[in-house]
Coordinates of N, CA and C in Angstrom, one line a residue:
M28 N 0.8 -1.2 0.0 CA 0.0 0.0 0.0 C 0.9 1.2 0.0
Q29 N 0.6 2.2 -0.8 CA 1.3 3.4 -0.9 C 0.8 4.4 0.1
I30 N 1.7 5.0 0.9 CA 1.3 6.0 1.9 C 1.8 7.3 1.3
T31 N 0.8 8.3 1.2 CA 1.1 9.6 0.7 C 2.0 10.4 1.7
D32 N 1.6 10.5 2.9 CA 2.3 11.3 3.9 C 2.9 10.4 4.9
T33 N 4.2 10.1 4.7 CA 4.9 9.2 5.6 C 5.2 9.7 7.0
I34 N 5.3 11.1 7.1 CA 5.6 11.7 8.4 C 4.3 11.6 9.2
A35 N 3.2 11.9 8.6 CA 1.9 11.8 9.4 C 1.7 10.4 9.8
D36 N 2.1 9.4 9.0 CA 2.0 8.0 9.4 C 2.9 7.7 10.6
M37 N 4.1 8.2 10.6 CA 5.0 8.0 11.7 C 4.4 8.6 13.0
L38 N 3.9 9.9 12.9 CA 3.3 10.5 14.1 C 2.1 9.7 14.6
T39 N 1.3 9.2 13.7 CA 0.1 8.5 14.1 C 0.5 7.2 14.8
R40 N 1.5 6.5 14.3 CA 2.0 5.3 14.9 C 2.5 5.5 16.3
I41 N 3.2 6.6 16.5 CA 3.7 7.0 17.8 C 2.6 7.3 18.8
R42 N 1.6 8.1 18.3 CA 0.4 8.5 19.1 C -0.4 7.3 19.5
N43 N -0.6 6.4 18.6 CA -1.4 5.2 18.9 C -0.7 4.3 19.9
A44 N 0.6 4.0 19.7 CA 1.4 3.2 20.6 C 1.5 3.8 22.0
N45 N 1.6 5.2 22.0 CA 1.7 5.9 23.3 C 0.4 5.8 24.1
S46 N -0.8 5.9 23.4 CA -2.1 5.8 24.1 C -2.4 4.4 24.5
A47 N -1.8 3.4 23.7 CA -2.0 2.0 24.1 C -1.0 1.5 25.1
K48 N -0.1 2.4 25.5 CA 1.0 2.2 26.5 C 1.9 1.0 26.1
H49 N 2.3 1.0 24.8 CA 3.3 0.0 24.3 C 4.7 0.5 24.7
E50 N 5.6 -0.5 24.8 CA 7.0 -0.2 25.1 C 7.7 0.4 23.9
T51 N 7.5 -0.3 22.7 CA 8.2 0.1 21.5 C 7.2 0.2 20.3
V52 N 7.6 0.9 19.3 CA 6.8 1.1 18.1 C 7.7 1.0 16.9
D53 N 7.3 0.2 15.8 CA 8.1 0.1 14.6 C 7.6 1.0 13.5
I54 N 8.5 1.7 12.9 CA 8.2 2.6 11.8 C 9.1 2.4 10.6
P55 N 8.6 2.3 9.4 CA 9.5 2.2 8.2 C 10.4 3.4 8.2
A56 N 11.7 3.1 7.9 CA 12.8 4.1 8.0 C 12.9 5.0 6.8
S57 N 13.3 6.3 7.0 CA 13.8 7.2 6.0 C 14.7 8.2 6.7
N58 N 15.5 8.9 6.0 CA 16.4 9.9 6.6 C 15.6 11.0 7.4
M59 N 14.5 11.4 6.9 CA 13.7 12.5 7.5 C 13.1 11.9 8.8
K60 N 12.6 10.7 8.8 CA 12.1 10.1 10.0 C 13.2 9.9 11.1
K61 N 14.4 9.5 10.6 CA 15.5 9.3 11.6 C 15.8 10.7 12.3
A62 N 15.8 11.8 11.5 CA 16.1 13.1 12.0 C 15.0 13.5 13.0
I63 N 13.7 13.2 12.7 CA 12.6 13.5 13.7 C 12.8 12.7 14.9
A64 N 13.1 11.4 14.8 CA 13.3 10.5 15.9 C 14.4 11.0 16.8
Q65 N 15.5 11.5 16.2 CA 16.6 12.0 17.0 C 16.2 13.3 17.8
I66 N 15.4 14.1 17.2 CA 14.9 15.3 17.9 C 14.0 14.9 19.1
L67 N 13.2 13.9 18.9 CA 12.3 13.4 20.0 C 13.2 12.8 21.1
V68 N 14.3 12.2 20.8 CA 15.2 11.6 21.8 C 15.9 12.8 22.5
D69 N 16.4 13.7 21.7 CA 17.2 14.9 22.3 C 16.3 15.7 23.2
E70 N 15.0 15.9 22.9 CA 14.1 16.7 23.7 C 13.5 15.9 24.9
G71 N 13.8 14.6 24.9 CA 13.3 13.9 26.1 C 11.9 13.3 26.0
Y72 N 11.3 13.3 24.8 CA 10.0 12.7 24.6 C 9.9 11.2 24.5
V73 N 11.0 10.6 23.9 CA 11.1 9.1 23.9 C 12.5 8.7 24.4
K74 N 12.6 7.5 24.9 CA 13.9 7.0 25.5 C 15.0 6.9 24.4
G75 N 14.6 6.3 23.3 CA 15.7 6.1 22.3 C 15.1 5.4 21.1
F76 N 15.9 5.2 20.1 CA 15.5 4.5 18.9 C 16.7 3.8 18.3
Q77 N 16.4 2.7 17.5 CA 17.5 2.1 16.8 C 17.0 1.7 15.4
V78 N 17.9 1.7 14.4 CA 17.5 1.4 13.0 C 17.9 0.0 12.8
I79 N 16.9 -0.8 12.4 CA 17.1 -2.2 12.1 C 17.0 -2.4 10.6
D80 N 18.1 -3.1 10.1 CA 18.2 -3.4 8.7 C 17.4 -4.6 8.3
D81 N 16.4 -4.5 7.5 CA 15.6 -5.6 7.1 C 15.8 -6.0 5.7
G82 N 16.8 -5.5 5.0 CA 17.1 -5.8 3.7 C 16.4 -4.9 2.7
K83 N 15.4 -4.2 3.1 CA 14.7 -3.3 2.3 C 15.0 -1.8 2.7
Q84 N 14.1 -1.1 3.2 CA 14.4 0.3 3.6 C 14.8 0.4 5.0
G85 N 14.5 -0.6 5.8 CA 14.9 -0.5 7.2 C 13.7 -0.2 8.1
I86 N 13.9 -0.4 9.4 CA 12.8 -0.1 10.4 C 13.4 0.7 11.5
I87 N 12.7 1.7 11.9 CA 13.1 2.5 13.1 C 12.3 1.9 14.3
R88 N 12.9 1.4 15.3 CA 12.2 0.9 16.5 C 12.4 1.9 17.6
M89 N 11.4 2.6 18.0 CA 11.4 3.6 19.0 C 11.0 3.0 20.3
T90 N 11.7 3.4 21.4 CA 11.3 3.0 22.7 C 10.7 4.2 23.4
L91 N 9.4 4.0 23.7 CA 8.6 5.1 24.2 C 8.9 5.3 25.7
K92 N 8.7 6.5 26.2 CA 9.0 6.9 27.5 C 7.7 7.3 28.3
Y93 N 7.6 6.8 29.5 CA 6.4 7.1 30.3 C 6.8 7.6 31.7
G94 N 6.0 8.4 32.4 CA 6.2 8.9 33.7 C 5.8 7.8 34.7
E95 N 5.6 8.3 36.0 CA 5.1 7.4 37.0 C 3.7 6.9 36.7
N96 N 3.5 5.6 37.1 CA 2.2 5.0 36.8 C 1.8 5.0 35.3
K97 N 2.8 4.9 34.5 CA 2.5 4.8 33.0 C 1.8 6.1 32.5
T98 N 2.1 7.3 33.1 CA 1.5 8.5 32.5 C 2.3 8.9 31.2
Q99 N 1.6 9.4 30.3 CA 2.2 9.7 29.0 C 3.1 10.9 29.1
I100 N 4.3 10.8 28.5 CA 5.2 12.0 28.4 C 4.8 12.8 27.2
I101 N 4.4 12.2 26.0 CA 3.9 12.9 24.9 C 2.4 13.0 25.0
T102 N 1.9 14.2 25.3 CA 0.5 14.4 25.4 C -0.2 14.8 24.1
G103 N 0.6 15.3 23.1 CA 0.1 15.6 21.8 C 1.1 15.6 20.7
L104 N 0.7 15.2 19.6 CA 1.5 15.2 18.3 C 0.6 15.7 17.2
R105 N 1.0 16.7 16.5 CA 0.1 17.2 15.4 C 0.9 17.5 14.2
R106 N 0.5 17.0 13.0 CA 1.2 17.3 11.8 C 0.7 18.7 11.3
V107 N 1.6 19.5 11.0 CA 1.2 20.9 10.6 C 1.2 21.0 9.1
S108 N 2.4 20.9 8.4 CA 2.5 21.0 7.0 C 2.2 19.7 6.3
K109 N 1.2 19.7 5.5 CA 0.7 18.5 4.8 C 1.1 18.5 3.3
P110 N 1.0 17.4 2.6 CA 1.3 17.4 1.2 C 0.4 18.3 0.4
G111 N -0.9 18.5 0.9 CA -1.8 19.3 0.2 C -1.7 20.8 0.5
L112 N -1.1 21.1 1.7 CA -1.0 22.5 2.1 C 0.3 22.6 2.9
R113 N 1.3 23.1 2.3 CA 2.6 23.3 2.9 C 2.6 24.5 3.7
I114 N 3.2 24.5 5.0 CA 3.3 25.6 5.8 C 4.7 26.0 6.0
Y115 N 5.1 27.2 5.5 CA 6.5 27.7 5.7 C 6.5 28.9 6.6
T116 N 7.6 29.1 7.3 CA 7.7 30.2 8.2 C 9.1 30.8 8.2
S117 N 9.2 32.1 8.5 CA 10.6 32.7 8.7 C 10.9 32.5 10.2
C118 N 12.2 32.8 10.5 CA 12.6 32.7 11.9 C 11.9 33.7 12.8
E119 N 11.5 34.8 12.3 CA 10.8 35.8 13.1 C 9.4 35.3 13.4
D120 N 8.7 34.6 12.5 CA 7.4 34.2 12.7 C 7.3 32.8 13.1
M121 N 8.4 32.2 13.6 CA 8.4 30.8 14.1 C 7.4 30.6 15.2
P122 N 6.5 29.6 15.1 CA 5.4 29.4 16.1 C 6.0 28.8 17.4
K123 N 5.4 29.2 18.5 CA 5.7 28.7 19.8 C 4.6 27.7 20.2
V124 N 5.0 26.5 20.5 CA 4.0 25.5 20.9 C 3.7 25.6 22.4
M125 N 2.5 25.8 22.8 CA 2.0 25.9 24.2 C 2.9 26.9 24.9
K126 N 3.2 28.1 24.3 CA 4.0 29.2 24.9 C 5.4 28.7 25.3
G127 N 6.0 27.8 24.5 CA 7.3 27.4 24.7 C 7.5 26.1 25.5
L128 N 6.3 25.5 25.9 CA 6.4 24.2 26.7 C 6.6 23.0 25.7
G129 N 6.1 23.1 24.5 CA 6.2 22.1 23.5 C 7.2 22.5 22.5
I130 N 7.4 21.7 21.4 CA 8.4 22.0 20.4 C 7.7 21.9 19.0
A131 N 8.2 22.7 18.1 CA 7.8 22.6 16.7 C 9.0 22.0 16.0
I132 N 8.8 21.0 15.2 CA 9.8 20.4 14.4 C 9.8 21.0 13.0
V133 N 11.0 21.6 12.6 CA 11.0 22.4 11.4 C 12.1 21.8 10.5
S134 N 11.8 21.7 9.2 CA 12.7 21.3 8.2 C 13.3 22.6 7.5
T135 N 14.6 22.8 7.8 CA 15.3 24.0 7.3 C 16.3 23.6 6.2
S136 N 17.0 24.6 5.7 CA 18.1 24.4 4.7 C 19.3 23.8 5.5
K137 N 19.3 24.0 6.8 CA 20.5 23.4 7.6 C 20.1 22.1 8.3
G138 N 19.0 21.5 7.8 CA 18.6 20.2 8.4 C 17.3 20.3 9.2
V139 N 16.9 19.2 9.8 CA 15.7 19.2 10.6 C 16.0 19.5 12.0
M140 N 15.3 20.5 12.6 CA 15.6 21.0 14.0 C 14.4 21.5 14.7
T141 N 14.5 21.8 15.9 CA 13.4 22.3 16.7 C 13.3 23.8 16.4
D142 N 12.1 24.4 16.8 CA 11.9 25.8 16.6 C 12.9 26.7 17.4
R143 N 13.3 26.3 18.5 CA 14.3 27.0 19.3 C 15.7 27.1 18.6
E144 N 16.1 25.9 18.1 CA 17.3 25.8 17.3 C 17.3 26.7 16.1
A145 N 16.1 26.6 15.4 CA 16.0 27.4 14.1 C 16.1 28.9 14.4
R146 N 15.5 29.4 15.5 CA 15.6 30.8 15.9 C 17.0 31.1 16.2
K147 N 17.7 30.2 16.9 CA 19.1 30.5 17.3 C 20.0 30.6 16.1
Q148 N 19.7 29.7 15.1 CA 20.6 29.8 13.8 C 20.0 30.8 12.8
N149 N 18.9 31.4 13.1 CA 18.3 32.5 12.3 C 17.9 31.9 10.9
V150 N 17.2 30.8 10.9 CA 16.7 30.2 9.6 C 15.3 29.9 9.8
G151 N 14.6 29.9 8.7 CA 13.2 29.5 8.6 C 13.0 28.2 7.8
G152 N 11.8 27.8 7.6 CA 11.6 26.5 6.8 C 10.2 26.0 6.9
E153 N 10.0 24.8 6.6 CA 8.7 24.1 6.6 C 8.4 23.6 8.0
V154 N 7.3 23.9 8.6 CA 6.9 23.5 9.9 C 6.3 22.1 9.7
L155 N 7.0 21.0 10.2 CA 6.5 19.7 10.0 C 5.5 19.2 11.0
A156 N 5.8 19.5 12.3 CA 4.9 18.9 13.4 C 5.1 19.7 14.7
F157 N 4.0 19.6 15.5 CA 4.0 20.2 16.9 C 4.0 19.0 17.8
V158 N 4.9 19.0 18.9 CA 4.9 18.0 19.9 C 4.8 18.7 21.3
W159 N 3.9 18.2 22.1 CA 3.8 18.7 23.4 C 3.4 17.6 24.4

């Protein structure tokens, strides 16, 4: 089956596994998804991830993170820029997610980064997703 929006599929898999309180979730790999997974690890939303070679494109196995009594660390994931409607922003107009408590994942000319990092490097780009 052909998936049009692979990043939305990744976010949906994470959201579903998180609400079902799974330990890990498997996602078909790509360089963009690896960069997003690395940002989620760096920001403390997931424990870690590993890329498993399956002979085809590979699989990203993410280990989800929970608080005490299995409370969710990721309370929300939202895809912003879609294939049908791309959302671009400059560094001055970079959105703040929940007044700075969440992160926006932005694809810039210098790579995939958070909104804070994009403001620091003074670059704009396509807003991929909001995480809080």
